[in-house]
Amino acid sequence: MSNIEIKALFPMPFVIVRGLLSPALVQSSIESICEATTGANFKSSLLHHTEIFDPSSQQPYCQFDEIIMPRLMDFGALLFGEALNWSIKEIWTNLMEPGGYQAIHNHSNSFISGIIYLTESHPSSRTVFHRSIGGREFIFSNDNPNAEMGAFNGNKWVAPEMKPGDMVLFPSYLLHEVPQNQGQRRITIAFNAIPERLDSWGYAVSFNSYRSGQDQ
Ligand SMILES: [Fe+2]
């Protein structure tokens, strides 16, 4: 009798943390964010962002560091195999009105990115994650109605329903977008995190956060 094993080689971690923020913290965060000054996204005028903050400097974000950090450490250990010191170097809020969308992008100068959902998302505006696109090679695919998409041939993945207070963590290079929101106002907090140091057999590199115009 044959014994078949299928291995998912070199998979990418993606973590969903349910109920990270308490309902009370979700509510107080929404209240303070709604008082904040926002600027329109340069592609969708129905998507607004707050300023990008150092998380230690600003309410409500300074409360999140302690809550997020253990999850960040665990995710970092999946990525780099070691319990490294991590810091959230920037955090901001996205307010998406009905009709708004977020174009496909990834987050540069960062290793782990996260999204905390403060409101329900209409099914139309669930975050969509993409396998890399572009490149300079010719592409062959077998995307057609008879083809069943799965982890080995799929090119994109729609995140499952997220409840207020849920968080996702993913490698910052992963492309993602939010299709046009056909529901009510959608509010999410996003952040980027870096490890203090990576060391490859003594060839080490350190990272710290620096924002132009900001003193160290
Ligand atoms: Fe993003």
Coordinates of C-alpha atoms and ligand atoms in Angstrom, one line a residue:
M1 CA 0.0 0.0 0.0
S2 CA 1.5 3.3 -1.0
N3 CA 1.9 6.2 1.4
I4 CA 1.8 9.7 -0.1
E5 CA 2.9 12.8 1.6
I6 CA 2.4 16.3 0.2
K7 CA 4.6 19.1 1.6
A8 CA 4.0 22.8 1.3
L9 CA 7.6 23.8 0.7
F10 CA 8.8 27.2 1.8
P11 CA 5.4 28.5 2.9
M12 CA 4.8 32.1 4.0
P13 CA 3.4 32.7 7.5
F14 CA 0.2 34.7 7.8
V15 CA -1.4 35.0 11.2
I16 CA -4.9 35.9 12.3
V17 CA -5.3 36.9 15.9
R18 CA -9.0 37.0 16.9
G19 CA -10.2 39.4 19.6
L20 CA -6.9 41.1 20.2
L21 CA -8.5 44.4 21.3
S22 CA -11.3 44.3 23.8
P23 CA -14.7 45.9 22.7
A24 CA -14.0 48.8 25.1
L25 CA -10.6 49.5 23.5
V26 CA -12.1 49.2 20.0
Q27 CA -14.7 51.8 21.0
S28 CA -12.4 54.3 22.6
S29 CA -9.9 53.9 19.7
I30 CA -12.6 54.8 17.2
E31 CA -13.7 57.8 19.3
S32 CA -10.2 59.3 19.5
I33 CA -9.4 58.5 15.8
C34 CA -12.5 60.2 14.6
E35 CA -11.3 63.4 16.2
A36 CA -7.9 63.1 14.4
T37 CA -6.9 65.1 11.4
T38 CA -6.8 63.0 8.2
G39 CA -5.6 63.4 4.7
A40 CA -7.0 61.8 1.5
N41 CA -5.3 58.9 -0.2
F42 CA -3.7 60.0 -3.4
K43 CA -5.6 57.4 -5.5
S44 CA -9.0 57.2 -3.7
S45 CA -10.5 60.4 -2.2
L46 CA -12.9 58.2 -0.2
L47 CA -10.0 56.7 1.7
H48 CA -8.4 58.9 4.4
H49 CA -5.3 58.2 6.5
T50 CA -4.3 59.8 9.7
E51 CA -0.7 61.0 10.1
I52 CA 1.9 58.3 10.5
F53 CA 2.8 58.2 14.2
D54 CA 5.5 56.8 16.4
P55 CA 3.3 54.4 18.4
S56 CA 4.8 55.6 21.7
S57 CA 3.8 59.2 21.1
Q58 CA 0.1 59.2 20.5
Q59 CA -3.2 58.1 21.9
P60 CA -4.8 55.6 21.2
Y61 CA -1.7 53.9 19.7
C62 CA 0.5 53.9 22.7
Q63 CA -1.9 51.4 24.3
F64 CA -1.3 48.9 21.5
D65 CA 2.4 48.3 21.9
E66 CA 2.1 46.0 24.9
I67 CA -0.9 44.1 23.4
I68 CA 0.7 43.6 19.9
M69 CA 4.3 42.8 21.0
P70 CA 4.0 39.1 22.1
R71 CA 2.2 38.3 18.8
L72 CA 4.9 40.2 16.9
M73 CA 7.7 38.3 18.7
D74 CA 6.0 35.0 17.8
F75 CA 5.6 36.0 14.2
G76 CA 9.2 37.2 14.0
A77 CA 10.3 33.8 15.3
L78 CA 8.4 32.2 12.4
L79 CA 10.1 34.5 9.9
F80 CA 13.7 34.4 11.3
G81 CA 13.7 31.4 13.7
E82 CA 14.7 33.4 16.7
A83 CA 13.1 35.5 19.5
L84 CA 14.4 38.9 18.3
N85 CA 13.7 42.3 19.7
W86 CA 11.0 44.0 17.6
S87 CA 9.6 47.5 17.5
I88 CA 6.6 49.0 15.8
K89 CA 8.2 51.9 14.0
E90 CA 5.0 53.5 12.6
I91 CA 1.3 53.2 13.0
W92 CA -1.6 54.9 11.4
T93 CA -5.4 54.6 10.7
N94 CA -7.2 54.1 7.5
L95 CA -10.8 55.4 7.2
M96 CA -12.5 54.1 4.2
E97 CA -15.9 55.6 3.2
P98 CA -18.5 53.8 1.1
G99 CA -17.0 53.7 -2.4
G100 CA -13.4 54.0 -1.2
Y101 CA -10.6 51.5 -2.0
Q102 CA -7.0 50.9 -1.3
A103 CA -4.8 50.2 -4.4
I104 CA -2.5 47.2 -4.4
H105 CA 0.8 47.9 -2.5
N106 CA 3.2 46.5 -0.1
H107 CA 5.2 48.2 2.7
S108 CA 8.8 49.1 2.1
N109 CA 11.5 49.5 4.8
S110 CA 9.7 47.1 7.0
F111 CA 9.7 43.4 7.9
I112 CA 6.3 42.7 9.6
S113 CA 3.1 44.6 8.8
G114 CA -0.2 44.3 10.6
I115 CA -3.8 45.4 10.3
I116 CA -6.2 45.8 13.2
Y117 CA -9.8 45.9 12.2
L118 CA -11.9 48.4 14.2
T119 CA -15.2 47.9 12.3
E120 CA -16.9 45.2 10.4
S121 CA -15.8 45.1 6.8
H122 CA -18.4 44.6 4.1
P123 CA -17.6 41.4 2.2
S124 CA -16.7 43.6 -0.8
S125 CA -13.9 45.2 1.2
R126 CA -12.1 42.3 2.7
T127 CA -8.4 42.7 2.4
V128 CA -7.1 40.8 -0.7
F129 CA -3.5 39.4 -0.6
H130 CA -1.6 38.6 -3.8
R131 CA 1.1 36.4 -4.9
S132 CA 3.8 38.6 -6.4
I133 CA 2.9 40.2 -9.8
G134 CA 5.0 41.7 -12.5
G135 CA 8.6 40.7 -13.1
R136 CA 10.3 40.3 -16.4
E137 CA 9.5 36.7 -17.2
F138 CA 6.7 35.4 -19.5
I139 CA 3.9 33.9 -17.5
F140 CA 2.0 30.7 -18.1
S141 CA -1.1 29.9 -16.1
N142 CA -4.1 27.6 -16.2
D143 CA -6.7 30.0 -14.7
N144 CA -10.1 28.9 -16.2
P145 CA -13.5 27.8 -15.0
N146 CA -12.4 24.1 -14.8
A147 CA -9.4 24.9 -12.7
E148 CA -9.7 24.5 -9.0
M149 CA -7.6 27.2 -7.2
G150 CA -5.6 26.3 -4.2
A151 CA -2.4 27.1 -2.3
F152 CA -0.1 25.9 -5.1
N153 CA -1.7 27.6 -8.1
G154 CA -3.8 30.6 -6.7
N155 CA -2.6 34.1 -7.4
K156 CA -4.6 35.9 -4.7
W157 CA -6.4 35.2 -1.4
V158 CA -9.3 37.0 0.2
A159 CA -9.0 37.3 3.9
P160 CA -11.9 35.8 5.9
E161 CA -14.4 37.9 7.7
M162 CA -12.7 40.0 10.4
K163 CA -14.5 41.3 13.5
P164 CA -13.7 44.5 15.3
G165 CA -10.6 43.9 17.5
D166 CA -9.1 41.2 15.2
M167 CA -5.6 41.6 13.8
V168 CA -3.6 40.0 11.0
L169 CA 0.2 39.9 10.7
F170 CA 2.1 39.3 7.4
P171 CA 5.5 39.8 5.9
S172 CA 5.8 43.4 4.7
Y173 CA 6.7 42.3 1.1
L174 CA 3.3 40.7 0.6
L175 CA 1.2 42.7 -1.8
H176 CA -2.4 43.5 -0.7
E177 CA -5.3 45.7 -1.6
V178 CA -8.8 46.6 -0.5
P179 CA -11.4 46.5 -3.3
Q180 CA -14.1 49.1 -3.5
N181 CA -16.1 49.2 -0.3
Q182 CA -19.7 48.7 -1.0
G183 CA -20.6 48.8 2.7
Q184 CA -20.4 51.3 5.5
R185 CA -17.4 53.2 6.7
R186 CA -14.5 50.8 7.4
I187 CA -11.8 51.7 9.9
T188 CA -8.5 49.8 10.3
I189 CA -5.2 50.5 12.0
A190 CA -2.0 49.6 10.2
F191 CA 1.5 49.3 11.4
N192 CA 5.0 48.4 10.4
A193 CA 7.6 46.6 12.5
I194 CA 11.4 46.0 12.4
P195 CA 13.7 43.7 14.3
E196 CA 16.6 45.3 16.2
R197 CA 19.2 43.2 14.5
L198 CA 19.6 40.3 12.0
D199 CA 22.8 38.2 12.2
S200 CA 23.9 35.8 9.5
W201 CA 27.0 34.0 10.9
G202 CA 28.4 37.3 12.1
Y203 CA 27.4 39.3 9.1
A204 CA 25.0 41.4 11.1
V205 CA 22.8 44.4 10.3
S206 CA 20.9 46.7 12.8
F207 CA 17.7 48.6 12.1
N208 CA 16.2 51.6 13.8
S209 CA 13.4 53.9 13.0
Y210 CA 14.1 57.3 11.5
R211 CA 11.6 59.6 10.0
S212 CA 12.8 62.6 8.0
G213 CA 12.4 65.8 10.0
Q214 CA 12.5 63.8 13.2
D215 CA 15.3 63.9 15.8
Q216 CA 16.7 60.6 17.0
Ligands
FE1 FE -1.1 48.1 3.5

